[in-house]
Coordinates of C-alpha atoms in Angstrom, one line a residue:
Chain A
M1 CA 16.4 21.3 16.5
T2 CA 18.3 20.4 13.8
N3 CA 17.2 17.7 11.4
P4 CA 20.0 15.0 10.7
A5 CA 22.3 15.5 7.5
I6 CA 22.6 12.7 4.7
I7 CA 26.2 12.8 3.8
L8 CA 26.8 10.2 0.4
V9 CA 30.6 9.3 0.3
A10 CA 32.0 8.7 -2.9
P11 CA 28.5 8.2 -4.8
Q12 CA 28.9 7.2 -8.7
M13 CA 25.9 7.7 -10.2
G14 CA 24.2 11.0 -10.4
E15 CA 20.7 9.2 -10.5
N16 CA 21.2 7.7 -7.1
I17 CA 21.9 11.2 -5.7
G18 CA 18.8 12.5 -7.3
A19 CA 16.6 9.5 -5.9
S20 CA 18.5 10.4 -2.4
A21 CA 17.5 14.0 -2.7
R22 CA 14.0 13.1 -3.5
A23 CA 13.6 10.3 -0.9
M24 CA 15.0 12.9 1.7
L25 CA 12.5 15.4 0.9
N26 CA 9.5 13.2 0.8
F27 CA 10.4 12.6 4.5
G28 CA 11.3 16.1 5.5
L29 CA 15.2 15.9 5.3
S30 CA 17.0 18.7 3.3
D31 CA 20.5 18.8 4.4
L32 CA 22.6 16.7 1.8
S33 CA 26.3 16.6 1.6
I34 CA 28.4 14.6 -1.1
V35 CA 32.0 13.6 -0.6
N36 CA 34.0 13.2 -3.9
P37 CA 31.2 12.5 -6.2
R38 CA 32.8 10.4 -9.4
D39 CA 31.0 12.5 -11.9
G40 CA 31.3 16.1 -10.2
W41 CA 28.7 18.4 -9.0
P42 CA 26.3 19.8 -10.3
N43 CA 24.9 16.8 -12.1
E44 CA 22.1 16.5 -14.7
R45 CA 21.0 13.4 -14.0
A46 CA 20.5 14.1 -10.4
D47 CA 18.7 16.8 -11.2
A48 CA 16.3 14.6 -13.4
M49 CA 16.0 12.1 -10.8
S50 CA 15.4 14.5 -7.6
S51 CA 12.0 15.4 -9.4
G52 CA 12.5 18.8 -8.3
A53 CA 13.9 18.2 -4.6
L54 CA 17.1 19.5 -5.5
D55 CA 15.7 23.1 -6.2
K56 CA 13.8 22.9 -3.0
M57 CA 16.6 22.0 -0.6
P58 CA 19.2 24.4 0.6
P59 CA 22.3 24.0 -1.9
V60 CA 24.1 20.7 -1.7
Q61 CA 27.6 20.9 0.0
V62 CA 30.6 19.0 -1.6
F63 CA 33.6 18.0 0.1
A64 CA 37.2 16.4 -0.8
D65 CA 36.8 14.0 2.0
T66 CA 34.7 12.6 5.0
P67 CA 36.6 14.1 7.9
A68 CA 35.5 17.6 6.4
A69 CA 32.1 16.7 5.7
I70 CA 31.3 15.6 9.4
A71 CA 33.3 18.2 11.0
P72 CA 29.8 20.3 12.2
Y73 CA 28.2 17.3 13.6
H74 CA 27.9 15.9 17.3
H75 CA 27.2 12.3 16.4
I76 CA 27.9 10.4 13.5
Y77 CA 25.9 7.4 11.9
A78 CA 27.5 5.0 9.4
T79 CA 25.3 2.7 7.4
T80 CA 26.5 -0.6 6.5
A81 CA 25.2 -3.9 5.1
R82 CA 28.2 -6.0 6.2
P83 CA 29.3 -6.6 9.7
R84 CA 32.6 -4.7 10.5
D85 CA 35.1 -5.6 13.1
M86 CA 34.4 -2.6 15.1
V87 CA 33.5 -2.3 18.8
K88 CA 30.3 0.1 18.1
P89 CA 26.7 0.0 19.0
V90 CA 24.9 -1.5 15.8
L91 CA 21.3 -0.2 15.3
T92 CA 18.4 -0.9 13.1
A93 CA 17.0 1.9 10.9
A94 CA 14.2 2.3 13.3
E95 CA 16.4 2.1 16.3
A96 CA 18.5 4.7 14.9
A97 CA 15.7 6.8 14.3
A98 CA 14.6 6.8 17.7
D99 CA 18.2 7.6 18.9
I100 CA 18.4 10.7 16.2
R101 CA 15.1 12.0 17.5
R102 CA 16.5 11.9 21.1
R103 CA 19.6 13.7 20.2
Q104 CA 18.0 16.1 18.4
A105 CA 15.9 17.0 21.5
E106 CA 19.1 17.6 23.3
G107 CA 20.3 20.1 20.7
Q108 CA 22.7 17.6 19.1
K109 CA 23.5 18.0 15.3
T110 CA 23.7 14.2 13.6
A111 CA 24.8 13.1 10.4
I112 CA 24.4 9.5 8.5
L113 CA 27.0 8.6 6.0
F114 CA 26.3 6.3 3.2
G115 CA 29.0 4.6 1.0
G116 CA 29.3 4.4 -2.8
E117 CA 27.5 1.9 -4.9
R118 CA 30.2 -0.5 -5.3
A119 CA 31.5 -1.2 -1.8
G120 CA 29.8 0.9 0.5
L121 CA 31.8 2.9 3.0
S122 CA 35.4 2.2 3.7
N123 CA 36.5 0.9 6.9
D124 CA 38.0 4.2 7.5
D125 CA 35.0 6.1 7.0
V126 CA 32.9 3.5 9.3
A127 CA 35.7 4.2 12.1
L128 CA 34.7 8.1 12.1
A129 CA 31.1 7.1 13.2
Q130 CA 30.1 6.4 16.8
T131 CA 27.1 4.3 15.6
I132 CA 26.5 1.7 12.8
I133 CA 23.1 1.3 11.5
T134 CA 22.3 -1.8 9.6
V135 CA 19.1 -2.7 7.9
P136 CA 18.0 -6.4 8.4
T137 CA 17.4 -7.8 4.6
N138 CA 17.2 -10.9 2.9
P139 CA 20.6 -12.7 3.2
D140 CA 20.4 -14.2 -0.2
F141 CA 19.9 -10.5 -1.9
S142 CA 21.1 -8.1 0.7
S143 CA 22.8 -5.2 -1.2
I144 CA 20.3 -2.5 -1.1
N145 CA 20.3 0.4 -3.7
L146 CA 21.9 3.8 -2.7
G147 CA 18.7 5.8 -3.2
Q148 CA 16.7 3.1 -1.6
G149 CA 19.1 3.1 1.7
V150 CA 18.7 6.9 2.2
M151 CA 15.0 6.4 1.8
L152 CA 14.7 3.7 4.8
V153 CA 16.6 5.9 7.0
A154 CA 14.9 8.9 6.1
Y155 CA 11.4 7.2 6.1
E156 CA 11.9 5.8 9.9
W157 CA 13.2 9.2 11.0
F158 CA 10.2 10.7 9.6
Q159 CA 7.9 7.9 11.3
A160 CA 9.8 8.1 14.5
G161 CA 8.2 11.9 14.9
D162 CA 5.2 11.4 13.1
V163 CA 1.9 12.1 15.0
T164 CA -0.3 12.5 11.9
A165 CA -3.8 13.8 13.0
A166 CA -6.8 11.4 12.7
Q167 CA -7.8 11.8 9.0
A168 CA -11.5 13.2 8.9
K169 CA -14.1 10.8 8.1
D170 CA -17.4 10.1 7.4
L171 CA -19.4 9.3 10.3
P172 CA -21.0 5.8 10.3
A173 CA -24.7 5.2 10.4
T174 CA -26.1 5.0 13.8
Q175 CA -27.4 1.7 14.8
E176 CA -31.0 3.0 14.6
E177 CA -30.5 3.4 10.7
L178 CA -28.9 0.0 10.4
N179 CA -31.5 -1.7 12.2
E180 CA -34.1 0.3 10.3
F181 CA -32.5 -1.2 6.9
I182 CA -32.2 -4.5 8.3
A183 CA -35.8 -4.9 9.5
R184 CA -36.8 -3.6 5.7
L185 CA -34.7 -6.1 4.2
E186 CA -36.1 -9.0 6.7
A187 CA -39.5 -8.1 5.6
E188 CA -38.9 -8.0 2.1
L189 CA -37.0 -11.3 2.0
D190 CA -39.8 -12.8 4.2
S191 CA -42.4 -12.0 1.3
G192 CA -40.2 -12.9 -1.4
G193 CA -40.0 -16.5 0.4
F194 CA -36.2 -16.1 1.3
F195 CA -36.3 -18.0 4.6
R196 CA -37.0 -21.6 3.7
S197 CA -37.1 -22.7 7.1
A198 CA -38.4 -20.9 10.3
D199 CA -35.8 -22.6 12.2
M200 CA -32.8 -21.1 9.9
K201 CA -34.1 -17.7 10.0
P202 CA -32.7 -16.3 13.1
T203 CA -28.9 -17.8 12.3
T204 CA -29.4 -16.4 8.9
L205 CA -30.6 -13.0 9.7
R206 CA -27.7 -12.8 12.2
N207 CA -25.3 -13.5 9.5
I208 CA -26.8 -10.9 7.0
R209 CA -26.7 -8.4 10.0
S210 CA -22.8 -9.6 10.6
M211 CA -21.9 -8.9 6.9
L212 CA -23.8 -5.3 7.0
S213 CA -22.5 -4.1 10.5
R214 CA -19.0 -5.4 10.1
S215 CA -18.2 -2.7 7.3
D216 CA -19.2 0.3 9.0
L217 CA -21.5 1.7 6.5
T218 CA -22.0 5.3 6.6
E219 CA -25.4 7.0 6.7
Q220 CA -25.0 7.7 2.7
E221 CA -24.3 4.0 2.3
V222 CA -27.4 2.6 4.5
K223 CA -29.7 4.9 2.1
T224 CA -27.7 3.4 -1.1
W225 CA -28.7 0.0 0.3
H226 CA -32.3 1.1 0.4
G227 CA -32.1 2.2 -3.0
I228 CA -30.8 -0.9 -4.2
V229 CA -33.5 -3.0 -2.3
S230 CA -36.2 -0.6 -3.8
A231 CA -34.8 -0.9 -7.4
L232 CA -34.8 -4.8 -7.0
I233 CA -38.2 -5.4 -5.7
G234 CA -39.6 -2.3 -7.6
K235 CA -39.3 -4.4 -10.7
R236 CA -42.0 -6.4 -9.5
K237 CA -44.3 -3.5 -8.7
H238 CA -43.8 -2.0 -12.3
A239 CA -44.0 -5.5 -13.9
Chain B
M1 CA 1.8 -19.5 3.8
T2 CA 1.8 -17.3 0.7
N3 CA 3.7 -13.9 0.8
P4 CA 2.1 -11.2 -0.7
A5 CA 2.4 -10.2 -4.4
I6 CA 3.5 -6.9 -5.9
I7 CA 1.3 -5.7 -8.7
L8 CA 2.3 -2.8 -10.7
V9 CA -0.4 -1.3 -13.0
A10 CA 0.7 0.6 -16.2
P11 CA 4.3 1.3 -15.0
Q12 CA 6.2 3.7 -17.5
M13 CA 9.9 3.1 -17.1
G14 CA 11.6 -0.3 -16.8
E15 CA 14.1 1.2 -14.4
N16 CA 11.3 1.6 -11.9
I17 CA 10.2 -2.1 -12.4
G18 CA 13.7 -3.1 -12.1
A19 CA 14.4 -1.0 -8.9
S20 CA 10.8 -2.7 -7.7
A21 CA 12.1 -6.1 -8.0
R22 CA 15.4 -5.6 -6.5
A23 CA 13.5 -3.9 -3.6
M24 CA 11.1 -7.0 -3.1
L25 CA 13.9 -9.3 -3.1
N26 CA 16.1 -7.3 -0.6
F27 CA 12.9 -8.1 1.8
G28 CA 12.0 -11.6 0.6
L29 CA 9.4 -10.8 -1.8
S30 CA 9.4 -12.3 -5.6
D31 CA 6.0 -12.5 -6.8
L32 CA 5.6 -9.8 -9.3
S33 CA 2.9 -8.9 -11.8
I34 CA 2.7 -6.1 -14.1
V35 CA -0.5 -4.7 -15.9
N36 CA -0.2 -3.2 -19.4
P37 CA 3.5 -1.9 -19.1
R38 CA 4.0 1.0 -21.5
D39 CA 7.5 -0.2 -23.0
G40 CA 6.3 -3.9 -23.1
W41 CA 7.8 -6.9 -21.3
P42 CA 10.8 -8.2 -21.1
N43 CA 12.7 -5.0 -20.7
E44 CA 16.5 -4.3 -20.9
R45 CA 16.4 -1.3 -18.7
A46 CA 14.4 -3.4 -16.0
D47 CA 17.1 -6.1 -16.0
A48 CA 19.8 -4.0 -15.5
M49 CA 18.1 -2.0 -12.4
S50 CA 17.2 -5.2 -10.9
S51 CA 20.9 -6.1 -10.0
G52 CA 20.0 -9.7 -10.7
A53 CA 16.9 -10.0 -8.6
L54 CA 14.7 -10.7 -12.0
D55 CA 16.6 -13.5 -12.8
K56 CA 16.3 -15.0 -9.1
M57 CA 12.5 -14.5 -9.1
P58 CA 9.8 -16.4 -10.5
P59 CA 8.8 -15.3 -13.9
V60 CA 7.0 -11.8 -14.2
Q61 CA 3.5 -12.2 -15.0
V62 CA 2.2 -9.7 -17.3
F63 CA -1.8 -9.0 -17.6
A64 CA -3.9 -6.8 -19.8
D65 CA -5.9 -5.3 -16.8
T66 CA -6.0 -5.2 -13.3
P67 CA -9.3 -7.3 -12.8
A68 CA -7.4 -10.1 -14.3
A69 CA -4.2 -9.3 -12.2
I70 CA -6.2 -9.5 -9.1
A71 CA -8.4 -12.5 -9.7
P72 CA -6.5 -15.3 -7.6
Y73 CA -6.1 -13.3 -4.3
H74 CA -8.4 -12.9 -1.3
H75 CA -7.4 -9.4 -0.2
I76 CA -6.0 -6.4 -2.3
Y77 CA -4.2 -3.5 -1.0
A78 CA -4.0 -0.1 -3.1
T79 CA -1.0 2.2 -2.5
T80 CA -2.1 5.9 -3.1
A81 CA -0.6 9.2 -1.8
R82 CA -3.7 11.2 -2.3
P83 CA -6.7 10.7 -0.3
R84 CA -9.7 9.3 -2.4
D85 CA -13.4 9.4 -2.2
M86 CA -14.1 6.0 -0.9
V87 CA -14.8 4.5 2.4
K88 CA -12.1 1.8 3.0
P89 CA -9.8 1.4 5.7
V90 CA -6.6 3.6 5.4
L91 CA -3.5 2.0 6.9
T92 CA 0.1 3.1 7.2
A93 CA 2.6 1.0 5.4
A94 CA 3.5 -0.8 8.9
E95 CA -0.2 -1.4 9.9
A96 CA -0.7 -2.8 6.6
A97 CA 2.5 -5.3 7.0
A98 CA 0.9 -6.4 10.2
D99 CA -2.5 -7.0 8.5
I100 CA -0.7 -8.7 5.5
R101 CA 1.0 -11.0 7.7
R102 CA -2.2 -12.0 10.0
R103 CA -4.0 -12.5 6.6
Q104 CA -1.2 -15.0 5.6
A105 CA -1.5 -16.7 8.8
E106 CA -4.9 -17.5 8.0
G107 CA -4.0 -18.8 4.6
Q108 CA -5.3 -15.7 2.8
K109 CA -3.3 -14.6 -0.7
T110 CA -2.9 -10.7 -0.8
A111 CA -1.6 -8.5 -3.4
I112 CA -0.6 -4.9 -3.2
L113 CA -1.4 -2.5 -6.0
F114 CA 0.8 0.3 -7.1
G115 CA -0.2 3.0 -9.8
G116 CA 2.0 4.2 -12.8
E117 CA 4.5 7.2 -12.3
R118 CA 2.6 9.8 -13.5
A119 CA -0.8 9.7 -11.9
G120 CA -0.7 6.6 -9.5
L121 CA -3.5 4.2 -9.6
S122 CA -7.2 5.3 -11.1
N123 CA -10.0 5.4 -9.1
D124 CA -11.2 2.3 -10.6
D125 CA -8.1 0.6 -9.6
V126 CA -8.4 1.5 -5.9
A127 CA -12.0 0.8 -5.8
L128 CA -11.0 -2.9 -6.6
A129 CA -9.3 -2.9 -3.4
Q130 CA -10.6 -3.6 -0.2
T131 CA -7.8 -1.4 2.1
I132 CA -5.9 1.4 1.0
I133 CA -2.2 1.7 2.1
T134 CA -0.7 5.5 2.5
V135 CA 2.6 6.3 3.5
P136 CA 2.7 9.6 5.6
T137 CA 5.2 12.0 4.0
N138 CA 6.3 15.4 3.7
P139 CA 2.9 17.1 2.7
D140 CA 4.9 19.7 0.6
F141 CA 6.7 17.2 -1.6
S142 CA 4.7 13.9 -0.8
S143 CA 5.1 12.0 -4.5
I144 CA 7.2 8.9 -3.7
N145 CA 9.1 7.2 -6.6
L146 CA 7.5 3.6 -7.8
G147 CA 10.4 1.7 -6.9
Q148 CA 10.9 3.5 -3.6
G149 CA 7.4 3.1 -2.6
V150 CA 7.4 -0.9 -3.3
M151 CA 10.6 -0.7 -1.3
L152 CA 8.8 0.8 2.0
V153 CA 5.9 -1.7 1.9
A154 CA 8.4 -4.6 1.1
Y155 CA 10.5 -3.3 4.0
E156 CA 7.9 -2.9 6.4
W157 CA 6.7 -6.5 5.7
F158 CA 9.9 -7.9 6.3
Q159 CA 10.1 -6.0 9.4
A160 CA 6.8 -7.2 10.6
G161 CA 8.2 -10.8 10.8
D162 CA 6.3 -14.0 11.5
V163 CA 4.8 -13.7 14.6
T164 CA 1.0 -13.9 14.5
A165 CA -0.2 -17.3 15.5
A166 CA -2.8 -18.7 13.1
Q167 CA -6.4 -18.1 13.8
A168 CA -8.6 -20.6 12.1
K169 CA -11.1 -18.6 10.0
D170 CA -13.1 -19.1 6.7
L171 CA -11.5 -18.0 4.0
P172 CA -12.7 -14.7 2.3
A173 CA -14.3 -15.1 -1.3
T174 CA -11.9 -14.5 -4.1
Q175 CA -11.9 -11.3 -6.1
E176 CA -13.7 -13.3 -8.9
E177 CA -16.5 -14.6 -6.9
L178 CA -17.0 -11.1 -5.6
N179 CA -16.9 -9.7 -9.3
E180 CA -19.3 -12.2 -10.4
F181 CA -21.9 -11.2 -7.6
I182 CA -21.3 -7.3 -8.1
A183 CA -21.5 -8.0 -11.8
R184 CA -25.0 -9.6 -11.3
L185 CA -26.1 -6.8 -9.1
E186 CA -25.3 -4.3 -11.5
A187 CA -27.5 -5.9 -14.1
E188 CA -30.4 -6.4 -12.1
L189 CA -30.1 -2.9 -10.9
D190 CA -29.9 -1.6 -14.3
S191 CA -33.1 -3.5 -15.4
G192 CA -34.5 -2.1 -12.4
G193 CA -34.0 1.3 -13.3
F194 CA -31.7 2.0 -10.3
F195 CA -29.0 4.1 -11.9
R196 CA -31.0 7.3 -12.8
S197 CA -28.5 9.0 -14.2
A198 CA -25.5 7.3 -17.0
D199 CA -23.1 10.0 -15.4
M200 CA -23.6 8.6 -12.1
K201 CA -23.2 5.1 -12.4
P202 CA -19.6 4.6 -12.4
T203 CA -19.7 6.2 -9.0
T204 CA -22.4 4.7 -7.6
L205 CA -20.9 1.4 -8.9
R206 CA -17.5 1.9 -7.1
N207 CA -19.4 2.9 -3.8
I208 CA -21.4 -0.4 -3.8
R209 CA -18.1 -2.5 -4.7
S210 CA -16.6 -0.4 -1.8
M211 CA -19.1 -1.5 1.0
L212 CA -19.2 -5.2 -0.3
S213 CA -15.5 -5.4 -0.5
R214 CA -15.0 -3.8 3.2
S215 CA -16.1 -6.5 5.0
D216 CA -14.2 -9.5 3.7
L217 CA -17.2 -11.6 2.7
T218 CA -16.5 -15.2 2.7
E219 CA -17.9 -17.5 -0.1
Q220 CA -20.7 -18.4 2.2
E221 CA -21.5 -14.9 2.7
V222 CA -21.2 -14.2 -1.3
K223 CA -23.8 -17.0 -1.7
T224 CA -25.9 -15.7 1.0
W225 CA -26.1 -12.3 -1.2
H226 CA -26.8 -13.8 -4.5
G227 CA -29.7 -15.6 -2.6
I228 CA -31.1 -12.4 -1.3
V229 CA -30.9 -10.6 -4.6
S230 CA -32.7 -13.7 -6.1
A231 CA -35.4 -13.4 -3.4
L232 CA -35.9 -9.9 -3.9
I233 CA -36.4 -9.9 -7.7
G234 CA -37.7 -13.2 -7.5
K235 CA -41.2 -11.7 -6.1
R236 CA -41.4 -9.7 -9.7
K237 CA -41.1 -13.2 -11.4
H238 CA -43.6 -14.7 -9.3
A239 CA -45.9 -11.9 -9.1

């Protein structure tokens, strides 16, 4: 199974190339190609912004034009913010992630094109792709930074395959442990004159139980509560 | 309905503040606060990287510490890459987005904390939050750029849309109300000799805060807790 490649077409700022690389590796992608980068390659600003990602990834491939860059792939996606007058399927990043995963499972090699900072992909570049990816944004402020766009697509791709194992957690206290504490608290509150009216006592106790049970206290936390009550009433005993 | 606020705690680079603002506005968020920015505020590099977003948003609010920044909100989320030894719900960005939308529909004001570039949020800052947001990433390269992290959370929030039907509920206590109670409890525990060792006191206090904040106490419930503490220590006073 080959993970999707990211292809940056005519990117301007090295910082954005580096940010793209970092975002890719954050989400498990490492195949990066660049078409005709304005400031050449390698690029010191890209290295700095990548936070080490470029050192950990296979070497970036540099191409003179988009057709050369996309040649090895079975299916090409073009990212664009503006609608284009072309009859192609348009997917959100999440939909595209599912589509990419499906193609990968079939053995297809896929690549995702991103345009430069100023104007995005040219119509000629979009025409080379089979599928368009558009991220829904605030219509009044829709232009996404290049590195951010790469991150969103990488993030959705990662999410689409993520089956993160449940995080090991402390066991909650048993109901018995919780009930023992609540019974103790009730007894101490009784002798402290907390329940002004016998009528209201059941409701008040229910509310206290509700507060305590809602937070799924662990065994250790119930012990802490016992300690708190002891400290508060202990002041009396030692007074 | 109030959209969630973004709070950057001790950010270092103006570029990342600007990238955060741009990403926020891309996805319809515009309430940005900064705690203790390294290079002060305003910041020219932030302006440049925001691509005009900072001019279109309400003025950024600057605070000297995190408690002051979070005071107005009902529910606080802390973003963190590392697991923390605290018992709090841990949500993915997508899960958090749904949770935020639900709280908004109930009239709750929410805020999301992001830590600085070097080490993220301190344990003390994480302890101030009720809920943790962790974005699943490549375990071998998990550190996300600050602006990218803000983008992912804003993106998921935007994606989650506005679908949740409002369920009328009691408002939770504000952080200010909760903090007043915790401060009082600390003082009473101190004079009750609860904190055996000064070394352990911060951890114990964090755990107590974590238990209390996890259950979204309502205003009325915080009053009940005040009553409980008064009753327990009152026994001493009347003894």
